[in-house]
Tab-separated table of C-alpha atoms in Angstrom:
chain	number	residue	atom	x	y	z
A	1	MET	CA	90.196	98.907	108.818
A	2	THR	CA	91.172	98.910	112.484
A	3	ASP	CA	92.452	101.752	114.673
A	4	ALA	CA	89.520	103.920	113.596
A	5	LYS	CA	87.690	106.416	115.792
A	6	GLY	CA	84.292	108.047	115.351
A	7	LEU	CA	84.876	111.807	115.573
A	8	HIS	CA	81.612	113.612	114.934
A	9	TRP	CA	78.241	113.522	113.222
A	10	ASN	CA	77.449	116.249	110.712
A	11	PHE	CA	74.019	117.895	110.488
A	12	PHE	CA	73.009	120.264	107.708
A	13	VAL	CA	70.910	123.150	109.048
A	14	LYS	CA	68.837	125.884	107.438
A	15	ASP	CA	68.443	128.085	110.541
A	16	ARG	CA	71.913	128.491	111.999
A	17	ILE	CA	70.974	130.897	114.794
A	18	ALA	CA	68.210	128.721	116.250
A	19	GLU	CA	70.130	125.465	115.848
A	20	ILE	CA	73.275	126.779	117.520
A	21	GLY	CA	71.146	127.999	120.422
A	22	PHE	CA	69.648	124.533	120.818
A	23	TYR	CA	72.942	122.650	120.941
A	24	ARG	CA	74.571	125.100	123.287
A	25	ASP	CA	71.737	126.187	125.588
A	26	ILE	CA	69.510	123.076	125.635
A	27	LEU	CA	71.902	120.183	125.027
A	28	GLY	CA	74.537	122.076	127.015
A	29	MET	CA	77.398	121.536	124.595
A	30	LYS	CA	80.422	123.768	124.165
A	31	ILE	CA	81.389	125.395	120.867
A	32	LEU	CA	84.882	124.137	120.036
A	33	ARG	CA	85.428	125.723	116.624
A	34	HIS	CA	83.675	127.800	113.999
A	35	HIS	CA	84.974	128.094	110.438
A	36	GLU	CA	83.739	130.106	107.483
A	37	TYR	CA	84.531	128.703	104.035
A	38	VAL	CA	84.680	131.024	101.053
A	39	GLU	CA	87.861	129.880	99.304
A	40	LYS	CA	87.818	127.441	96.415
A	41	GLY	CA	90.255	125.089	98.117
A	42	ALA	CA	87.730	123.835	100.637
A	43	HIS	CA	85.468	120.965	99.589
A	44	PRO	CA	81.849	121.989	100.237
A	45	PRO	CA	79.062	119.539	101.027
A	46	VAL	CA	77.476	117.998	97.952
A	47	GLY	CA	75.151	120.474	96.249
A	48	VAL	CA	76.459	123.492	98.188
A	49	LYS	CA	77.926	126.093	95.843
A	50	ALA	CA	77.650	129.253	97.941
A	51	MET	CA	79.716	130.187	100.990
A	52	TRP	CA	79.245	127.789	103.888
A	53	SER	CA	80.310	127.284	107.492
A	54	THR	CA	80.883	124.609	110.113
A	55	THR	CA	80.375	124.847	113.881
A	56	LEU	CA	81.659	122.048	116.109
A	57	PHE	CA	80.057	121.198	119.481
A	58	SER	CA	81.113	118.721	122.156
A	59	TYR	CA	80.703	117.864	125.834
A	60	GLY	CA	84.491	117.847	126.215
A	61	ASP	CA	87.635	117.598	124.141
A	62	GLU	CA	87.625	115.667	120.867
A	63	TYR	CA	90.084	113.064	122.130
A	64	ARG	CA	87.579	111.638	124.615
A	65	ASN	CA	84.211	112.856	123.344
A	66	PHE	CA	82.099	112.356	120.257
A	67	SER	CA	81.090	115.686	118.745
A	68	ILE	CA	78.372	117.264	116.618
A	69	GLN	CA	79.175	119.519	113.690
A	70	ILE	CA	76.555	121.626	111.962
A	71	LEU	CA	76.917	122.646	108.325
A	72	PHE	CA	75.296	125.842	107.083
A	73	SER	CA	75.023	127.272	103.563
A	74	TYR	CA	74.517	130.956	102.809
A	75	ASP	CA	72.312	130.012	99.840
A	76	PRO	CA	68.700	130.659	100.991
A	77	ASP	CA	67.294	128.735	98.021
A	78	LEU	CA	69.232	125.536	98.652
A	79	LYS	CA	66.868	122.567	98.843
A	80	PHE	CA	67.654	120.120	101.627
A	81	ILE	CA	66.316	116.585	102.000
A	82	LYS	CA	66.274	115.455	105.642
A	83	GLY	CA	65.040	111.986	104.746
A	84	ASN	CA	64.529	109.158	107.222
A	85	GLY	CA	68.049	107.714	107.405
A	86	TYR	CA	68.928	109.463	110.669
A	87	THR	CA	66.412	108.804	113.441
A	88	GLY	CA	68.068	110.133	116.584
A	89	MET	CA	71.011	110.391	118.961
A	90	THR	CA	71.038	109.043	122.523
A	91	ILE	CA	72.399	111.368	125.211
A	92	GLN	CA	72.489	110.653	128.947
A	93	SER	CA	71.727	113.905	130.740
A	94	SER	CA	69.001	114.893	133.176
A	95	ALA	CA	70.250	118.467	132.801
A	96	VAL	CA	69.145	118.510	129.156
A	97	LEU	CA	65.591	117.700	130.196
A	98	SER	CA	65.678	120.343	132.920
A	99	ARG	CA	66.781	123.001	130.440
A	100	ALA	CA	64.195	121.848	127.901
A	101	ARG	CA	61.404	122.105	130.487
A	102	SER	CA	62.577	125.563	131.530
A	103	ALA	CA	62.378	126.624	127.891
A	104	ASP	CA	58.900	125.053	127.479
A	105	LEU	CA	60.144	122.746	124.743
A	106	PRO	CA	57.959	119.738	123.871
A	107	ILE	CA	59.265	116.513	125.440
A	108	LEU	CA	57.986	113.198	124.087
A	109	GLU	CA	58.233	109.963	126.076
A	110	ILE	CA	58.893	106.673	124.281
A	111	LYS	CA	59.512	103.101	125.421
A	112	GLU	CA	57.567	103.579	128.654
A	113	GLY	CA	59.710	106.431	129.833
A	114	VAL	CA	63.094	104.894	128.988
A	115	TYR	CA	63.759	107.725	126.555
A	116	LYS	CA	62.510	111.271	126.423
A	117	VAL	CA	62.770	112.936	123.030
A	118	VAL	CA	63.648	116.558	122.355
A	119	THR	CA	63.817	117.896	118.823
A	120	SER	CA	66.073	120.606	117.448
A	121	PRO	CA	64.634	123.567	115.489
A	122	CYS	CA	65.706	121.894	112.231
A	123	GLY	CA	63.943	118.652	113.141
A	124	TYR	CA	66.755	116.423	114.434
A	125	ARG	CA	65.687	114.162	117.296
A	126	PHE	CA	67.657	113.436	120.455
A	127	PHE	CA	66.779	110.566	122.802
A	128	ILE	CA	67.548	111.739	126.330
A	129	ILE	CA	68.130	109.288	129.183
A	130	ASP	CA	66.966	110.880	132.427
A	131	LYS	CA	70.127	110.204	134.426
A	132	PRO	CA	72.996	112.472	135.515
A	133	GLU	CA	75.641	113.132	132.900
A	134	PRO	CA	78.533	110.687	133.313
A	135	THR	CA	81.656	112.335	134.684
A	136	GLN	CA	84.160	109.804	133.350
A	137	ALA	CA	82.488	109.058	130.015
A	138	ASP	CA	80.866	110.797	127.075
A	139	PRO	CA	77.167	111.714	127.514
A	140	ILE	CA	76.646	110.920	123.796
A	141	LEU	CA	76.041	107.179	123.713
A	142	LYS	CA	74.535	106.233	120.388
A	143	VAL	CA	73.589	107.415	116.895
A	144	HIS	CA	70.441	105.812	115.465
A	145	LEU	CA	70.199	105.119	111.733
A	146	MET	CA	67.878	103.206	109.426
A	147	CYS	CA	68.925	100.441	107.040
A	148	SER	CA	67.225	98.365	104.368
A	149	ASP	CA	69.022	95.125	105.266
A	150	GLU	CA	71.094	94.317	108.336
A	151	MET	CA	73.393	92.162	106.198
A	152	ASN	CA	74.336	95.292	104.259
A	153	VAL	CA	75.335	96.886	107.552
A	154	LEU	CA	77.497	93.914	108.493
A	155	MET	CA	79.059	93.685	105.040
A	156	PHE	CA	80.048	97.345	104.858
A	157	TRP	CA	80.505	98.626	108.395
A	158	HIS	CA	82.132	95.447	109.732
A	159	CYS	CA	83.778	93.779	106.729
A	160	VAL	CA	84.828	96.937	104.852
A	161	LEU	CA	85.256	99.608	107.538
A	162	GLY	CA	86.275	97.223	110.301
A	163	ALA	CA	83.734	98.380	112.881
A	164	LYS	CA	83.084	95.998	115.759
A	165	VAL	CA	79.692	94.284	115.969
A	166	ASN	CA	78.309	94.940	119.445
A	167	SER	CA	74.962	93.235	118.885
A	168	HIS	CA	72.950	91.800	116.027
A	169	TYR	CA	69.298	90.751	115.979
A	170	PHE	CA	68.100	89.198	112.734
A	171	ASN	CA	65.620	91.382	110.830
A	172	HIS	CA	65.589	93.907	113.653
A	173	SER	CA	68.730	95.846	114.572
A	174	THR	CA	72.517	95.879	114.457
A	175	VAL	CA	74.844	97.895	116.699
A	176	VAL	CA	78.442	98.625	115.682
A	177	SER	CA	81.253	100.789	117.032
A	178	PHE	CA	84.851	101.661	116.222
A	179	GLN	CA	86.063	101.703	119.832
A	180	ASP	CA	85.048	99.674	122.879
A	181	HIS	CA	84.122	102.758	124.890
A	182	GLY	CA	83.193	104.997	121.975
A	183	VAL	CA	79.856	106.024	120.554
A	184	LYS	CA	77.700	103.217	119.137
A	185	PHE	CA	75.825	103.235	115.830
A	186	LYS	CA	72.499	101.421	115.897
A	187	PHE	CA	70.844	100.424	112.627
A	188	ARG	CA	67.193	99.403	112.504
A	189	CYS	CA	65.655	97.721	109.492
A	190	THR	CA	62.795	99.375	107.649
A	191	ASP	CA	60.494	98.213	104.870
A	192	LYS	CA	59.881	101.796	103.797
A	193	PRO	CA	61.962	103.473	101.078
A	194	LEU	CA	65.157	104.672	102.743
A	195	ILE	CA	66.092	108.303	102.065
A	196	VAL	CA	69.388	109.477	103.532
A	197	PRO	CA	69.903	113.185	104.301
A	198	SER	CA	71.534	115.378	101.688
A	199	HIS	CA	74.338	117.975	101.757
A	200	GLY	CA	76.961	116.404	103.965
A	201	CYS	CA	74.917	114.846	106.781
A	202	ARG	CA	77.477	112.176	107.551
A	203	LEU	CA	79.753	110.501	110.068
A	204	THR	CA	83.407	111.550	110.248
A	205	VAL	CA	85.933	108.873	111.235
A	206	SER	CA	89.695	109.157	111.721
A	207	THR	CA	92.313	106.474	111.128
A	208	THR	CA	95.953	106.148	110.078
A	209	ILE	CA	97.107	107.208	106.634
A	210	ASP	CA	98.170	103.620	105.883
A	211	LYS	CA	94.685	102.327	106.699
A	212	LEU	CA	93.146	105.000	104.480
A	213	ARG	CA	95.275	103.929	101.544
A	214	GLU	CA	94.567	100.262	102.202
A	215	LEU	CA	90.843	100.968	102.290
A	216	GLU	CA	90.934	102.979	99.075
A	217	LYS	CA	92.868	100.217	97.319
A	218	PHE	CA	90.463	97.564	98.602
A	219	MET	CA	87.371	99.489	97.500
A	220	VAL	CA	88.804	100.039	94.026
A	221	GLU	CA	89.675	96.349	93.690
A	222	GLU	CA	86.204	95.299	94.867
A	223	ASN	CA	84.442	97.864	92.646
A	224	LEU	CA	82.926	99.612	95.665
A	225	GLU	CA	81.896	103.197	95.033
A	226	ILE	CA	84.036	105.992	96.458
A	227	ALA	CA	82.053	109.230	96.640
A	228	PHE	CA	85.183	111.370	97.028
A	229	PRO	CA	88.697	109.953	96.469
A	230	LEU	CA	91.532	110.333	98.942
A	231	THR	CA	92.457	114.012	98.666
A	232	PRO	CA	94.044	116.646	100.943
A	233	LEU	CA	91.357	119.221	101.734
A	234	ASN	CA	91.898	122.744	102.983
A	235	VAL	CA	89.940	122.914	106.222
A	236	ALA	CA	90.947	126.215	107.831
A	237	GLU	CA	93.887	128.556	108.341
A	238	GLY	CA	96.081	126.729	105.848
A	239	ASN	CA	95.585	123.293	107.429
A	240	HIS	CA	94.973	120.326	105.174
A	241	VAL	CA	93.313	117.046	106.112
A	242	LEU	CA	93.646	113.978	103.903
A	243	THR	CA	90.030	112.915	103.348
A	244	MET	CA	88.048	110.234	101.557
A	245	ILE	CA	84.241	109.993	101.501
A	246	VAL	CA	82.497	106.660	101.027
A	247	GLU	CA	78.886	105.479	101.160
A	248	ASP	CA	77.489	102.300	102.642
A	249	PHE	CA	75.022	100.188	100.683
A	250	ASP	CA	72.109	102.363	101.845
A	251	GLY	CA	73.787	105.663	100.978
A	252	HIS	CA	74.911	106.730	104.467
A	253	GLU	CA	78.049	108.825	104.004
A	254	ILE	CA	81.238	108.302	105.990
A	255	ALA	CA	84.098	110.795	105.749
A	256	LEU	CA	87.406	109.115	106.591
A	257	VAL	CA	90.269	111.414	107.579
A	258	ASP	CA	93.952	111.017	108.399
A	259	GLU	CA	94.214	111.100	112.187
A	260	ILE	CA	97.487	113.049	112.216
A	261	ASP	CA	96.147	115.718	109.860
A	262	TYR	CA	92.928	115.978	111.849
A	263	ASP	CA	94.608	116.151	115.255
A	264	ARG	CA	96.829	118.953	113.987
A	265	GLN	CA	93.822	121.227	113.472
A	266	ALA	CA	91.616	119.847	116.276
A	267	ILE	CA	92.322	122.734	118.611
A	268	VAL	CA	89.729	124.293	120.897
A	269	ASP	CA	89.281	127.890	119.788
A	270	ASP	CA	88.504	130.076	122.799
A	271	LYS	CA	87.270	132.758	120.399
A	272	ALA	CA	84.935	130.425	118.496
A	273	GLU	CA	81.781	132.192	119.700
A	274	GLN	CA	83.234	135.581	118.768
A	275	VAL	CA	84.119	134.294	115.291
A	276	MET	CA	80.572	132.994	114.994
A	277	VAL	CA	79.139	136.378	115.989
A	278	MET	CA	81.082	138.108	113.231
A	279	ALA	CA	79.931	135.440	110.790
A	280	MET	CA	76.305	136.257	111.558
A	281	ARG	CA	76.997	139.882	110.724
A	282	LYS	CA	78.616	138.882	107.443
A	283	GLU	CA	75.620	136.678	106.707
A	284	LYS	CA	73.379	139.732	106.801
A	285	ILE	CA	75.681	141.534	104.381
A	286	TYR	CA	75.774	138.484	102.103
A	287	ARG	CA	71.982	138.358	101.988
A	288	GLY	CA	71.768	142.080	101.278
A	289	GLU	CA	70.276	142.836	104.688
A	290	ASN	CA	71.141	145.593	107.138
A	291	PRO	CA	74.319	144.381	108.872
A	292	VAL	CA	73.371	146.176	112.086
A	293	VAL	CA	72.313	143.592	114.661
A	294	ASP	CA	68.574	143.637	115.257
A	295	GLU	CA	66.643	142.831	118.436
A	296	LYS	CA	66.233	139.145	117.602
A	297	ASP	CA	69.974	138.692	117.166
A	298	ALA	CA	70.627	140.668	120.330
A	299	ARG	CA	68.543	138.252	122.398
A	300	PHE	CA	70.744	135.435	121.180
A	301	PHE	CA	74.198	136.991	121.137
A	302	ASN	CA	73.842	139.748	123.756
A	303	PHE	CA	76.968	141.473	122.527
A	304	LEU	CA	75.521	144.700	121.081
A	305	ASP	CA	78.868	146.421	120.852
A	306	ILE	CA	79.784	145.935	117.194
A	307	PHE	CA	81.154	149.050	115.560
A	308	ASP	CA	79.178	150.139	112.522
A	309	ASP	CA	82.350	151.118	110.681
A	310	HIS	CA	83.209	148.094	108.536
A	311	GLU	CA	86.926	148.816	108.584
A	312	LYS	CA	86.978	149.001	112.374
A	313	CYS	CA	85.284	145.624	112.496
A	314	ARG	CA	88.435	144.173	111.002
A	315	GLY	CA	90.553	145.449	113.879
A	316	ARG	CA	91.622	143.621	116.993
A	317	ASN	CA	89.153	145.462	119.222
A	318	SER	CA	86.234	145.422	116.818
A	319	PHE	CA	83.861	143.892	119.353
A	320	ARG	CA	83.656	142.626	122.894
A	321	ILE	CA	81.262	140.323	124.690
A	322	LEU	CA	79.225	142.219	127.275
A	323	GLY	CA	77.680	139.299	129.100
A	324	PRO	CA	76.658	135.650	128.917
A	325	LEU	CA	74.895	134.462	125.799
A	326	VAL	CA	71.191	133.832	126.242
A	327	LEU	CA	68.543	131.701	124.599
A	328	PRO	CA	67.223	132.705	121.180
A	329	ALA	CA	63.678	134.035	121.017
A	330	TYR	CA	62.113	130.710	120.011
A	331	LEU	CA	63.384	129.149	123.239
A	332	MET	CA	62.242	131.978	125.492
A	333	LYS	CA	59.224	131.398	127.703
A	334	ASN	CA	56.004	133.124	126.784
A	335	THR	CA	57.139	134.035	123.284
């Protein structure tokens, strides 16, 4: 399968407020879109039966930059397995380290200072290269994953998905990519039992509709498992994206989408943060809590101008942003 492009990596999170603050205020990424899913037409992550949401972050537009999407479920009792399949993401940005130090976040050095590691509130690691962010390239360089056998990586990612092999070291590591200048995916072998994350922690890749159908036909003929067959999914605002979900031989999920369908809905929403704010209010209602924003939320959102009248909140002028968003409490100094 050629002509493919890595779009974004999906993380499942339990604490949406803290995690969003980390990606935006520490990693320095921009919120491109926020969607709430309550209708039956949308396909939720595996095991998620309650309402759920997605928030997409990037250092630029999706045409030139790899993105991060966080998945959140409103079910407080949902059990999530983080596993050991994902080990980190490499980002080149001295500014990330500066913001992390200002927030008194722990910074771990590995490989004699080559990488500095910062960890999100939900436990996802990011390997930061202490160099200025590239101006003509994506700061996100690599996604690090574990594998049980490098031959399985070559067989599936190269022979089935058509990813290019950038490097291969026997019994050590394999690096693949879908585009010459796109994000790389580095697999390291492990002798330990490999446990991949649950609930939709996966890579999303776009390609042509013809390539999707060819891949589906090939996998059926070769008796390779398809986790979710090629189906048009309702993503948001009436848009549908033709999607198929597959798993490699270690269980890493890859969502393959029609590039035309995806590009049609891949629009930067200037009101994404406002939509997210309203979603937090609805989350309180969903959990049976007081929907009035409390002090903790105020330190994160700093909007504090939501009308208490529920009907007014549905109107065009139901809220306004009073100032810049600030760090959540857990990132504040001396807290």
